[in-house]
mmCIF file with all atom_site columns, C-alpha atoms in Angstrom:
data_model
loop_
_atom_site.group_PDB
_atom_site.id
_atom_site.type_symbol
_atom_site.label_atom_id
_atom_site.label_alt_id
_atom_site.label_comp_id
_atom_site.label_asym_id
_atom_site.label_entity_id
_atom_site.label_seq_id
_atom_site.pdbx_PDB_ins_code
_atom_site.Cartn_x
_atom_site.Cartn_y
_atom_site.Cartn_z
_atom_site.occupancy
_atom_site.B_iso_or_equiv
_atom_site.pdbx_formal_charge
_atom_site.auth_seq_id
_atom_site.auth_comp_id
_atom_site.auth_asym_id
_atom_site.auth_atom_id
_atom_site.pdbx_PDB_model_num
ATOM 1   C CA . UNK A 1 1   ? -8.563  5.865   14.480 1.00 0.00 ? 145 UNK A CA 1
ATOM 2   C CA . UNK A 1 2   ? -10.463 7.630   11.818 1.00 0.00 ? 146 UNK A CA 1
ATOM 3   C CA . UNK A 1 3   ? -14.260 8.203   12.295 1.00 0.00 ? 147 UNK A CA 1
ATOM 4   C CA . UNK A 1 4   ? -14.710 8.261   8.660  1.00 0.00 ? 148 UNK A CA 1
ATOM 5   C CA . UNK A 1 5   ? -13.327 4.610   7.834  1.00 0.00 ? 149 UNK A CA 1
ATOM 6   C CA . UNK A 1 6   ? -16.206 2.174   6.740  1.00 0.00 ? 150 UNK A CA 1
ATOM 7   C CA . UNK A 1 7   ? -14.395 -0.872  6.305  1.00 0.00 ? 151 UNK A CA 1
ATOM 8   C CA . UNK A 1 8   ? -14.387 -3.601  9.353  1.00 0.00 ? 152 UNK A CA 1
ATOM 9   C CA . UNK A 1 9   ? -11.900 -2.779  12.008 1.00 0.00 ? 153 UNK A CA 1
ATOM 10  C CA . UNK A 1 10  ? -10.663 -7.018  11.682 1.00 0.00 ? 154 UNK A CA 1
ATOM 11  C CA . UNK A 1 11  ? -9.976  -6.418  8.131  1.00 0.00 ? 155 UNK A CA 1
ATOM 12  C CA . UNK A 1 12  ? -7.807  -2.793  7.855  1.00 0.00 ? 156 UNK A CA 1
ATOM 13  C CA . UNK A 1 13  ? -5.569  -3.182  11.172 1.00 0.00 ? 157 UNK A CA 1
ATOM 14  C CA . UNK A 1 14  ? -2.121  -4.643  10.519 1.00 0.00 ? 158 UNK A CA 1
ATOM 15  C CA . UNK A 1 15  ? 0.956   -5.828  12.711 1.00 0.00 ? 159 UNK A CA 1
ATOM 16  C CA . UNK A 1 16  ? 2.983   -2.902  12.032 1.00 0.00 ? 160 UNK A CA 1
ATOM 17  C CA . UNK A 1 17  ? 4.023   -1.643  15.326 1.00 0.00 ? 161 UNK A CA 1
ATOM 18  C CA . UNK A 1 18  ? 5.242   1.505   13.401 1.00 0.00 ? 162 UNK A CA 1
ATOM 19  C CA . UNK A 1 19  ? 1.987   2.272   12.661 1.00 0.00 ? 163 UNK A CA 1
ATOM 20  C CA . UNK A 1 20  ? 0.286   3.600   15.990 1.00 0.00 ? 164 UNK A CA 1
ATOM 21  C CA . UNK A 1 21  ? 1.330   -0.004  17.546 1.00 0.00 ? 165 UNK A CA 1
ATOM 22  C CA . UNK A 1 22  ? -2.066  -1.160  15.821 1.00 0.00 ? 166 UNK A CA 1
ATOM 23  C CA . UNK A 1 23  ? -2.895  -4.339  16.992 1.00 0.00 ? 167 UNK A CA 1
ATOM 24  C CA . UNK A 1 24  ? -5.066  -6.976  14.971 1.00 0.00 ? 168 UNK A CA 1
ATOM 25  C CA . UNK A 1 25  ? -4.238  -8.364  11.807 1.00 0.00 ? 169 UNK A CA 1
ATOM 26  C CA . UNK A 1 26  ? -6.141  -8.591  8.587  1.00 0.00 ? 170 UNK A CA 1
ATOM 27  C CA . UNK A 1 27  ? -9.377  -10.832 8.273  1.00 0.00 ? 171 UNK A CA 1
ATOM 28  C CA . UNK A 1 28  ? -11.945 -11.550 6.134  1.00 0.00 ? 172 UNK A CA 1
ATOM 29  C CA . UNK A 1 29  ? -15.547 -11.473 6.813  1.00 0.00 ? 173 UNK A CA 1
ATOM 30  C CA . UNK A 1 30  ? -15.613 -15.139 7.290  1.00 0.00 ? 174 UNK A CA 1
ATOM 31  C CA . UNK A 1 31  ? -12.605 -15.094 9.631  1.00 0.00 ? 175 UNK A CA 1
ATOM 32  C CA . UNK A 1 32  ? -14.685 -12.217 11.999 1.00 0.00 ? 176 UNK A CA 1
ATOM 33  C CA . UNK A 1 33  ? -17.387 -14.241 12.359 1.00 0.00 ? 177 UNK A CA 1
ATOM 34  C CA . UNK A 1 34  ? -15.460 -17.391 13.554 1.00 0.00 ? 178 UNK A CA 1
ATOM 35  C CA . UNK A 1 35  ? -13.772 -15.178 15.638 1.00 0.00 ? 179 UNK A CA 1
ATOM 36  C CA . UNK A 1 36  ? -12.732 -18.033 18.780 1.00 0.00 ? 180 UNK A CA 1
ATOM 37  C CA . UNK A 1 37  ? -9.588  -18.768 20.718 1.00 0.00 ? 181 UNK A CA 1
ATOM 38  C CA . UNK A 1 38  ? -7.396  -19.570 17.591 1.00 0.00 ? 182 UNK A CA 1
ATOM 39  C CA . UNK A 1 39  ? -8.322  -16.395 16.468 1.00 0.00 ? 183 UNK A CA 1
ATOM 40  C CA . UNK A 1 40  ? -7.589  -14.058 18.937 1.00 0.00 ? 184 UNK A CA 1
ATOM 41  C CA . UNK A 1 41  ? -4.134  -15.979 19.693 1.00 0.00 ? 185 UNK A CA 1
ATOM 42  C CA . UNK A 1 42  ? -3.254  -15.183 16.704 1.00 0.00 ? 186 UNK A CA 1
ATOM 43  C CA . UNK A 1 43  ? -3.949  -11.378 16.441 1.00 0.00 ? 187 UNK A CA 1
ATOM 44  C CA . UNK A 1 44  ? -1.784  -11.134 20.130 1.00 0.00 ? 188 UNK A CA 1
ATOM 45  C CA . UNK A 1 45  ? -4.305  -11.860 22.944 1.00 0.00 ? 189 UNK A CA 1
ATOM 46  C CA . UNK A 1 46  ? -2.670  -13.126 25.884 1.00 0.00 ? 190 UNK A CA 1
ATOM 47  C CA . UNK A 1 47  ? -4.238  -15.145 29.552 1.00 0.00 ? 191 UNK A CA 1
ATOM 48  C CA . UNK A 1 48  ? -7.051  -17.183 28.232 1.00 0.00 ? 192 UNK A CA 1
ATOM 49  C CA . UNK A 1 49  ? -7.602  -17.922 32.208 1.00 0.00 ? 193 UNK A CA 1
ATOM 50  C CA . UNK A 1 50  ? -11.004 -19.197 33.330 1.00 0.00 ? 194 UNK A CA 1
ATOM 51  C CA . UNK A 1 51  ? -13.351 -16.749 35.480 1.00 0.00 ? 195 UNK A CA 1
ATOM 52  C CA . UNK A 1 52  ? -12.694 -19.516 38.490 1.00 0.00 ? 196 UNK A CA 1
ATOM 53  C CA . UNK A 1 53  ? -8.433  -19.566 37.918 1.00 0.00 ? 197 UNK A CA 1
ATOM 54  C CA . UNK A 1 54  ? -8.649  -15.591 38.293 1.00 0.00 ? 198 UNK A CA 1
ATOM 55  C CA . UNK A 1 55  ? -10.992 -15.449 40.861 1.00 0.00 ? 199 UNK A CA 1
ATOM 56  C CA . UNK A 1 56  ? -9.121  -17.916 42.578 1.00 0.00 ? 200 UNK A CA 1
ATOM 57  C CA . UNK A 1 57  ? -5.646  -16.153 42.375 1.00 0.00 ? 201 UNK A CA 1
ATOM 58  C CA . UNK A 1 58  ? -4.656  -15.960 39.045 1.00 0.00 ? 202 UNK A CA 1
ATOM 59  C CA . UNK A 1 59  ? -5.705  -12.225 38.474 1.00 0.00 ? 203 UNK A CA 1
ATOM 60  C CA . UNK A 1 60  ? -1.889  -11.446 39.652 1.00 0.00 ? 204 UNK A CA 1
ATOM 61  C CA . UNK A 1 61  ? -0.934  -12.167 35.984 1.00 0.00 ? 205 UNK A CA 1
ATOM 62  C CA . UNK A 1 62  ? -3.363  -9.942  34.307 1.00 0.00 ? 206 UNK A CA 1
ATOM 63  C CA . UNK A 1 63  ? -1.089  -6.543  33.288 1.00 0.00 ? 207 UNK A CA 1
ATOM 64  C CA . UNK A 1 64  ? -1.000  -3.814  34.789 1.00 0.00 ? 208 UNK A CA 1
ATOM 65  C CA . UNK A 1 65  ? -1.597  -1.973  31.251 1.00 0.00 ? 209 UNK A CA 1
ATOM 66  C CA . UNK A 1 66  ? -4.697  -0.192  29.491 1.00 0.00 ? 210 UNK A CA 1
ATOM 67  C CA . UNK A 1 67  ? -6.447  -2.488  27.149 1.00 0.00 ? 211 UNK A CA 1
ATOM 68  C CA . UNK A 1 68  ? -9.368  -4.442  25.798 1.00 0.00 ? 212 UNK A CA 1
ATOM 69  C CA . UNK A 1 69  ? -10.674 -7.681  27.046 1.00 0.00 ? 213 UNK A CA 1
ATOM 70  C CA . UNK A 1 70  ? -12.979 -10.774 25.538 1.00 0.00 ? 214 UNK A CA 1
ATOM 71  C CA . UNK A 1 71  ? -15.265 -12.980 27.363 1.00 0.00 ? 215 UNK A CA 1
ATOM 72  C CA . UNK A 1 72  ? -15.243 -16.700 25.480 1.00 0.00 ? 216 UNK A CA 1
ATOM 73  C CA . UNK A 1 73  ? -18.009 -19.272 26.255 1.00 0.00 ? 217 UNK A CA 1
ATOM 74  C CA . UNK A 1 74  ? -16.515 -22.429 24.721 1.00 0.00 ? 218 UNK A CA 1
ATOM 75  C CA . UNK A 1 75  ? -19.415 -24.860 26.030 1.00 0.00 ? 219 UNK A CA 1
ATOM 76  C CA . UNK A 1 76  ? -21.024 -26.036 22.764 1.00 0.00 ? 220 UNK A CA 1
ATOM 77  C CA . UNK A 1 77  ? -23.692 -27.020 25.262 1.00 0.00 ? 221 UNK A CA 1
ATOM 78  C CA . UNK A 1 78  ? -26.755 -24.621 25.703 1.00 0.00 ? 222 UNK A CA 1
ATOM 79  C CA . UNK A 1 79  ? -26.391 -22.155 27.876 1.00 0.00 ? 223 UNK A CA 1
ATOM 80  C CA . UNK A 1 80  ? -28.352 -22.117 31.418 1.00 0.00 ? 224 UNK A CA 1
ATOM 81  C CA . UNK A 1 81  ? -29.637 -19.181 32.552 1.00 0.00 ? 225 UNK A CA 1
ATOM 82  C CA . UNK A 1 82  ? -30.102 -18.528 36.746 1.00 0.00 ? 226 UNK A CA 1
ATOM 83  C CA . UNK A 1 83  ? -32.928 -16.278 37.850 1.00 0.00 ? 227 UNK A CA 1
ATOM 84  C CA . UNK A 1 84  ? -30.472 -14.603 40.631 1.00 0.00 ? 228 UNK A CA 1
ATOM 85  C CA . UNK A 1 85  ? -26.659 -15.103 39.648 1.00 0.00 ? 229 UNK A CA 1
ATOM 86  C CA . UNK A 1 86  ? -23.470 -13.910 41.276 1.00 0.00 ? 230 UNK A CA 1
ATOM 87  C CA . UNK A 1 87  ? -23.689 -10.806 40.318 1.00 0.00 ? 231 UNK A CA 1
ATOM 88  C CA . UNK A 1 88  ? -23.198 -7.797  43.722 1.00 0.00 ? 232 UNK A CA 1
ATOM 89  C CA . UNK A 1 89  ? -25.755 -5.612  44.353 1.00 0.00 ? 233 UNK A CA 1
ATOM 90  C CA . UNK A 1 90  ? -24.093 -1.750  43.235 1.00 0.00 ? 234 UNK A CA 1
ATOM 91  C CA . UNK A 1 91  ? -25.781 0.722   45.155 1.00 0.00 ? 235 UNK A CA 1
ATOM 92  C CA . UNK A 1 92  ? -28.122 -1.045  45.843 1.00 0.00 ? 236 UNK A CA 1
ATOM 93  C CA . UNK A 1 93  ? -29.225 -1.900  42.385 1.00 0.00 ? 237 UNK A CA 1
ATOM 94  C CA . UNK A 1 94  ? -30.150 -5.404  41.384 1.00 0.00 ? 238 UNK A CA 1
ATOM 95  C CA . UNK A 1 95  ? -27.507 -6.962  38.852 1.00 0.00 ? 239 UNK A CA 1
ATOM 96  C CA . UNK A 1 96  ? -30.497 -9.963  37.768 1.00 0.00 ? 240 UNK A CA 1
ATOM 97  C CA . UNK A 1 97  ? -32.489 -9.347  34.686 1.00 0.00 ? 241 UNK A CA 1
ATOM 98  C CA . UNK A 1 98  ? -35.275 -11.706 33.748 1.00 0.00 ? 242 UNK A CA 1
ATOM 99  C CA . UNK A 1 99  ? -34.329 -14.831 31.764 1.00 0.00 ? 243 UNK A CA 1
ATOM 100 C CA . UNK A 1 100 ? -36.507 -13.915 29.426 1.00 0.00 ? 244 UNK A CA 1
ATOM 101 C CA . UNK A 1 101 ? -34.042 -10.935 28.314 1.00 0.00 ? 245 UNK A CA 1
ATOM 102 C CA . UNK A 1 102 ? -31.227 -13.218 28.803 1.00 0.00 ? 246 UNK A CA 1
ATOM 103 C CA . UNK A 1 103 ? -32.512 -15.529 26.234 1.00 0.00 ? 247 UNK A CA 1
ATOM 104 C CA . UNK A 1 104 ? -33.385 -12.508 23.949 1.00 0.00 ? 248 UNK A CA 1
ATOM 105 C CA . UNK A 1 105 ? -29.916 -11.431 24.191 1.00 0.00 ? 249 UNK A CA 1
ATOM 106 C CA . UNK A 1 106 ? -28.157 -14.443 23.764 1.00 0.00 ? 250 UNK A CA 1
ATOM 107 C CA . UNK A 1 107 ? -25.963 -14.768 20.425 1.00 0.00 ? 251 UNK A CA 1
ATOM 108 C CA . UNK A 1 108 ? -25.865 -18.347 18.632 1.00 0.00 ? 252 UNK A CA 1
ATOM 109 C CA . UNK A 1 109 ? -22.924 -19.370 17.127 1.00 0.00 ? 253 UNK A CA 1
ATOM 110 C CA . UNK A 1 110 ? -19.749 -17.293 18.650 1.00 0.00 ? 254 UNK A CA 1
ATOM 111 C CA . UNK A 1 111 ? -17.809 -18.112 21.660 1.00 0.00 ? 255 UNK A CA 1
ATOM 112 C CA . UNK A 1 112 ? -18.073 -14.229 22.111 1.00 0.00 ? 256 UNK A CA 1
ATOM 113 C CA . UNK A 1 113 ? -19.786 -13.412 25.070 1.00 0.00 ? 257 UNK A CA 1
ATOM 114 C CA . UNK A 1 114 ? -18.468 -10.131 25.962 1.00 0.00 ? 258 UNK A CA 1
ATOM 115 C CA . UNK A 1 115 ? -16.238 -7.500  25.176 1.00 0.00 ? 259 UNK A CA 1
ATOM 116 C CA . UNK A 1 116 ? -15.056 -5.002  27.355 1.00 0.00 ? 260 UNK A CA 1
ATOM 117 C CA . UNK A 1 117 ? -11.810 -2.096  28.138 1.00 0.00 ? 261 UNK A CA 1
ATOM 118 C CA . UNK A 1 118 ? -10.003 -0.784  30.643 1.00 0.00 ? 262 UNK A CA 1
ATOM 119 C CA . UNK A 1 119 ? -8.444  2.871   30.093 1.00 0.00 ? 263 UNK A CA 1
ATOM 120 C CA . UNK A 1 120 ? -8.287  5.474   27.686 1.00 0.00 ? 264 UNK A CA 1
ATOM 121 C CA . UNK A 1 121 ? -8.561  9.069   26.868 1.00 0.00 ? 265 UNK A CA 1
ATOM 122 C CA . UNK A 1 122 ? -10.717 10.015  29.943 1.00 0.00 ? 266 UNK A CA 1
ATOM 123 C CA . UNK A 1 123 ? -10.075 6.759   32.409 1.00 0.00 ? 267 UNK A CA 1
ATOM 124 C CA . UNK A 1 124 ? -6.817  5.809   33.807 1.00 0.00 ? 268 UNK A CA 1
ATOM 125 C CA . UNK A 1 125 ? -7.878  2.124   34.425 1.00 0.00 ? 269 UNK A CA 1
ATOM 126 C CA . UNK A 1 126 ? -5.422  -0.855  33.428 1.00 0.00 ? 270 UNK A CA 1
ATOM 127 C CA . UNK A 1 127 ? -6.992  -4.320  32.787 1.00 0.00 ? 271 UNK A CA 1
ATOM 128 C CA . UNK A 1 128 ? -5.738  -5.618  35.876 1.00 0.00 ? 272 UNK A CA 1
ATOM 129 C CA . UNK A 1 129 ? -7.945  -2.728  37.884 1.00 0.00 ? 273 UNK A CA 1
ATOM 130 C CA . UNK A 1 130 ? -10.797 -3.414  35.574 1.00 0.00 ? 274 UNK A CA 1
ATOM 131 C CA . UNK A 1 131 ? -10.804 -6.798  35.303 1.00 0.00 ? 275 UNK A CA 1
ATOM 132 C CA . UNK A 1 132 ? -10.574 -7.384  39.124 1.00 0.00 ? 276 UNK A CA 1
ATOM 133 C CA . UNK A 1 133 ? -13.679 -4.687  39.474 1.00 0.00 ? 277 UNK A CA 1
ATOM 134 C CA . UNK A 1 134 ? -15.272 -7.427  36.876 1.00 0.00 ? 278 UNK A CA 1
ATOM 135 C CA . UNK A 1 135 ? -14.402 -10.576 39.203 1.00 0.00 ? 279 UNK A CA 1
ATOM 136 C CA . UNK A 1 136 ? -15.384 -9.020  42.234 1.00 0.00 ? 280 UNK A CA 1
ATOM 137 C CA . UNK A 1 137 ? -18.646 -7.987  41.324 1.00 0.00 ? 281 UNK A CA 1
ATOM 138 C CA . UNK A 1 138 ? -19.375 -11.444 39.597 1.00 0.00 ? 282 UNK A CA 1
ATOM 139 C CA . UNK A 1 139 ? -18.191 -12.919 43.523 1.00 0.00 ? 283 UNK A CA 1
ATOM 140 C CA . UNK A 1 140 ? -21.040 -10.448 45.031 1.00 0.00 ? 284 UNK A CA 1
ATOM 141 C CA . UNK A 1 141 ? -19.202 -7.499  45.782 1.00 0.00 ? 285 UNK A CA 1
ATOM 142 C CA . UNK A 1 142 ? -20.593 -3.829  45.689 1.00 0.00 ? 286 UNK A CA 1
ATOM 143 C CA . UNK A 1 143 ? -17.956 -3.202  42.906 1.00 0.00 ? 287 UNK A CA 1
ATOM 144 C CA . UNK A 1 144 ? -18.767 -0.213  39.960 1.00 0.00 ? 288 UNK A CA 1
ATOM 145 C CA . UNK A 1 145 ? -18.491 -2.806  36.974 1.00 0.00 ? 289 UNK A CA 1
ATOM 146 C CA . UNK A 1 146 ? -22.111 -2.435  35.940 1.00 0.00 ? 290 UNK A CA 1
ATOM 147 C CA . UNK A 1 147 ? -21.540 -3.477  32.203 1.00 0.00 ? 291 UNK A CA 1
ATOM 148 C CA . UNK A 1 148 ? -21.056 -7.305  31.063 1.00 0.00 ? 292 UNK A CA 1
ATOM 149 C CA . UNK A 1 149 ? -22.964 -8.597  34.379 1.00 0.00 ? 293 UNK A CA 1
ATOM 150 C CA . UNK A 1 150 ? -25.249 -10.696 32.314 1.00 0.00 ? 294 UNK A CA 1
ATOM 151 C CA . UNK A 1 151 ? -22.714 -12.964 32.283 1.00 0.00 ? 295 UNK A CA 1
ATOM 152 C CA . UNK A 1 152 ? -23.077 -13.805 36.358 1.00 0.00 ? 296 UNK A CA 1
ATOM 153 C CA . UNK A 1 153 ? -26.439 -15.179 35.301 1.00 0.00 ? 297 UNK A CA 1
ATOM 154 C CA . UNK A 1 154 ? -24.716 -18.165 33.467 1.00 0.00 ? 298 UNK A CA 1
ATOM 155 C CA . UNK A 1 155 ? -25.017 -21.256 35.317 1.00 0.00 ? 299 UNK A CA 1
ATOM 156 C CA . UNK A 1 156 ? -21.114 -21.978 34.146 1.00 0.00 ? 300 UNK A CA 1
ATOM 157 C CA . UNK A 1 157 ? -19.743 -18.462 34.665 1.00 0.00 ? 301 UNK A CA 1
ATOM 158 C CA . UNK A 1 158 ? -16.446 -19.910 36.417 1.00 0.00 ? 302 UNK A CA 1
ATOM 159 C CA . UNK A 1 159 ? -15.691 -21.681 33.656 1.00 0.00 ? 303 UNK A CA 1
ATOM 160 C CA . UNK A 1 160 ? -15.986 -18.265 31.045 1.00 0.00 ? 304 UNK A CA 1
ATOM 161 C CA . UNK A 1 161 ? -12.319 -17.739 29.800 1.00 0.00 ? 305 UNK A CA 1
ATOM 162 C CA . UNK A 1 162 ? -11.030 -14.221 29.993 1.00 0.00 ? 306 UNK A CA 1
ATOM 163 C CA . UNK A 1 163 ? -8.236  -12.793 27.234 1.00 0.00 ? 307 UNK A CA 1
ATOM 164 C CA . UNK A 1 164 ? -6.662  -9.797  26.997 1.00 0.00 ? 308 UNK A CA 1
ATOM 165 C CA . UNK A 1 165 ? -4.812  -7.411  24.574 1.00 0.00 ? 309 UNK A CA 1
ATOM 166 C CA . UNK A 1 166 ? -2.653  -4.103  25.522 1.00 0.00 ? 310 UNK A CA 1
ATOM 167 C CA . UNK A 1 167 ? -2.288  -1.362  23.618 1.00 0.00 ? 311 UNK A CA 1
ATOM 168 C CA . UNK A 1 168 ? 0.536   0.564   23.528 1.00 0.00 ? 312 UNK A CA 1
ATOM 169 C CA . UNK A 1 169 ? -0.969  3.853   21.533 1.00 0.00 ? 313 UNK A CA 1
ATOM 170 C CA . UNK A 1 170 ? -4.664  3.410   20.328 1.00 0.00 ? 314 UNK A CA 1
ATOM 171 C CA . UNK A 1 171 ? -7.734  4.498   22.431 1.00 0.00 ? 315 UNK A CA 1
ATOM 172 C CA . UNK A 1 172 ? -9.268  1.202   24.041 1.00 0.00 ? 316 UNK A CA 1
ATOM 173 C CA . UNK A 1 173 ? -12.525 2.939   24.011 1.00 0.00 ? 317 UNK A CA 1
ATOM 174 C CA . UNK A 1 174 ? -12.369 3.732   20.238 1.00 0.00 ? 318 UNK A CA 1
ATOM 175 C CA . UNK A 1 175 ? -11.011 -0.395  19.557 1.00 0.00 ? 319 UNK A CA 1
ATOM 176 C CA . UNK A 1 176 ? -14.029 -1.640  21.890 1.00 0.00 ? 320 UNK A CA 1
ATOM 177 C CA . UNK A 1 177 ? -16.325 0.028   19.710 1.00 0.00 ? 321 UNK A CA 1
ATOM 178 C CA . UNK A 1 178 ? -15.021 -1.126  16.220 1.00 0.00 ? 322 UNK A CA 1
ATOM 179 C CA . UNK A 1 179 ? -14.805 -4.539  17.678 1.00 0.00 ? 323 UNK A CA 1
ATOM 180 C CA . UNK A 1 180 ? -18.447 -4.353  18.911 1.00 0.00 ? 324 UNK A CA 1
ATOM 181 C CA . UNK A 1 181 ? -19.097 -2.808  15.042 1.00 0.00 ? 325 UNK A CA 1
ATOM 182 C CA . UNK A 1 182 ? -17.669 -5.652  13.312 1.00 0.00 ? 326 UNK A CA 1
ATOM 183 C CA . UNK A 1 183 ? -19.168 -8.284  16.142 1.00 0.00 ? 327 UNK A CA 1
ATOM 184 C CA . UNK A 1 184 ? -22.977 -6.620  14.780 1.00 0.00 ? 328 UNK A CA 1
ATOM 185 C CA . UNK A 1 185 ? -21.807 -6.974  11.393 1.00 0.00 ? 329 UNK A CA 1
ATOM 186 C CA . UNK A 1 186 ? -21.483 -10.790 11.055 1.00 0.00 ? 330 UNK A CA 1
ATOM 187 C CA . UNK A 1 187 ? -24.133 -11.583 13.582 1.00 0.00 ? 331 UNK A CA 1
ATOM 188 C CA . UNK A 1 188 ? -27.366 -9.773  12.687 1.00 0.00 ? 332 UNK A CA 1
ATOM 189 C CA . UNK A 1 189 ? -26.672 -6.558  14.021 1.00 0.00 ? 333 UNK A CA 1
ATOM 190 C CA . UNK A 1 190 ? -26.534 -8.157  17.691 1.00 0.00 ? 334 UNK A CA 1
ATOM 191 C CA . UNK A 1 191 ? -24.204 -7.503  20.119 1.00 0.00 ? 335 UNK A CA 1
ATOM 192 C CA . UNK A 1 192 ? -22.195 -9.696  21.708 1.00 0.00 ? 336 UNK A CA 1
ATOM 193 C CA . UNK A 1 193 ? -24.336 -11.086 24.537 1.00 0.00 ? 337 UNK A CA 1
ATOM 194 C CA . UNK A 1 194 ? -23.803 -9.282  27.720 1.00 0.00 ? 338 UNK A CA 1
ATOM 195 C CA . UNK A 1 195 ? -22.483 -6.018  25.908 1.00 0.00 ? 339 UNK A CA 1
ATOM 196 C CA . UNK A 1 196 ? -25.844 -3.494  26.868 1.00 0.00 ? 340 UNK A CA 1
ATOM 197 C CA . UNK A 1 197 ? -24.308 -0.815  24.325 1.00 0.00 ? 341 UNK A CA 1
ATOM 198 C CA . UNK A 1 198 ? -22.056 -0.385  21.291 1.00 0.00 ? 342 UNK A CA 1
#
C-alpha cells in the first residue's frame, strides 16, 4: 500500500485479485459515509454474527485467517451508556471510562462502531484468535484486547454484529488505518467510536 496515495482507501481499491488480492471495491464519498451492512456485503465481508451468537458458540465459524474486522450498531435507538460494563479487568486495569467520554466519543449517524485487525507484518494473530481475545474480555476475562472496549459499556453490546474480511496479501494493519482515514474523512475527523487511535 503506498504511503504517498491521498485519495480514500474506499474509492482506489478494486476486485482484482491479481492485484495484491486487494479487497474493497470502488466508492464514492457518499457511499463511505453510508458505509452499513449492505455495504460491506458487498465489498466481501463475511459472519455478520451478533456479540451474543459468538459469545454463545458461534465464534467456531470465525476463520482461522489474518484480517480486519467491523463492529455495526444497527439500533436506530440512542445508545445507553453503563457506568461499569462487561468489560475484564487486564492487569488489573479498569476497562470503564466515564460516560461523559463515552458520550464525547460517540459518532451520530454510522452503524460503525469499531474497527479493528488481527495479524500482520509483526503479529501472527488470525481473526478467530483476535476476535475471541475481543469476546472474552467483553465476558470479564483478564484477556490483552485493550482496544475497542468502549463498546462493553453499551447497554446492548450482545446485540453489536461482528463482520469480517481476510486478506490474502495486504497488511491488515496498513487496511485498518486507511479504513479509520476514510471513517475521519466523512465524519468530522472522528473516529469510529470505540477506536482510541488511528
Amino acid at each position: 500500500m503506498d504511503p504517498e496515495r491521498k485519495e480514500p482507501f474506499f474509492a482506489e481499491m478494486l476486485l482484482l485479485q491479481s492485484k495484491k488480492g486487494c479487497t474493497f471495491a470502488p466508492a464514492n464519498k457518499k457511499t463511505v459515509s453510508m458505509m452499513n451492512r449492505k455495504y460491506l456485503q458487498a465489498q466481501g465481508f463475511e459472519g455478520f454474527k451478533t456479540m451474543g451468537e459468538l459469545m454463545d458458540g458461534a465464534r467456531t465459524q470465525i476463520p482461522a485467517q489474518k484480517g480486519v474486522y467491523v463492529v455495526l450498531r444497527e439500533s436506530e435507538s440512542a445508545p445507553q451508556f453503563l457506568t461499569e460494563g462487561t468489560g475484564g479487568f487486564f492487569k488489573g486495569k479498569n476497562p470503564n471510562v466515564p460516560i461523559s467520554e463515552l458520550k464525547a466519543n460517540w459518532v451520530e449517524g454510522t452503524p460503525v462502531v469499531y474497527i479493528g485487525k488481527a495479524g500482520g507484518s509483526s503479529s501472527s494473530a488470525t481473526l478467530q484468535k483476535r476476535l475471541s481475545q475481543y469476546l472474552s474480555i467483553g465476558q470479564g476475562a483478564n484477556v490483552g484486547h485493550w482496544g475497542g472496549r468502549y463498546i462493553w459499556q453499551l447497554a446492548d453490546s450482545r446485540d453489536l454484529i461482528v463482520c469480517w474480511k481476510t486478506l490474502s496479501s495486504d497488511d491488515p494493519r496498513e487496511v485498518e488505518q486507511q479504513m479509520i482515514t476514510d471513517f475521519k474523512a466523512t465524519h468530522g475527523g472522528k473516529r469510529p467510536f470505540a477506536n482510541m487511535k488511528d
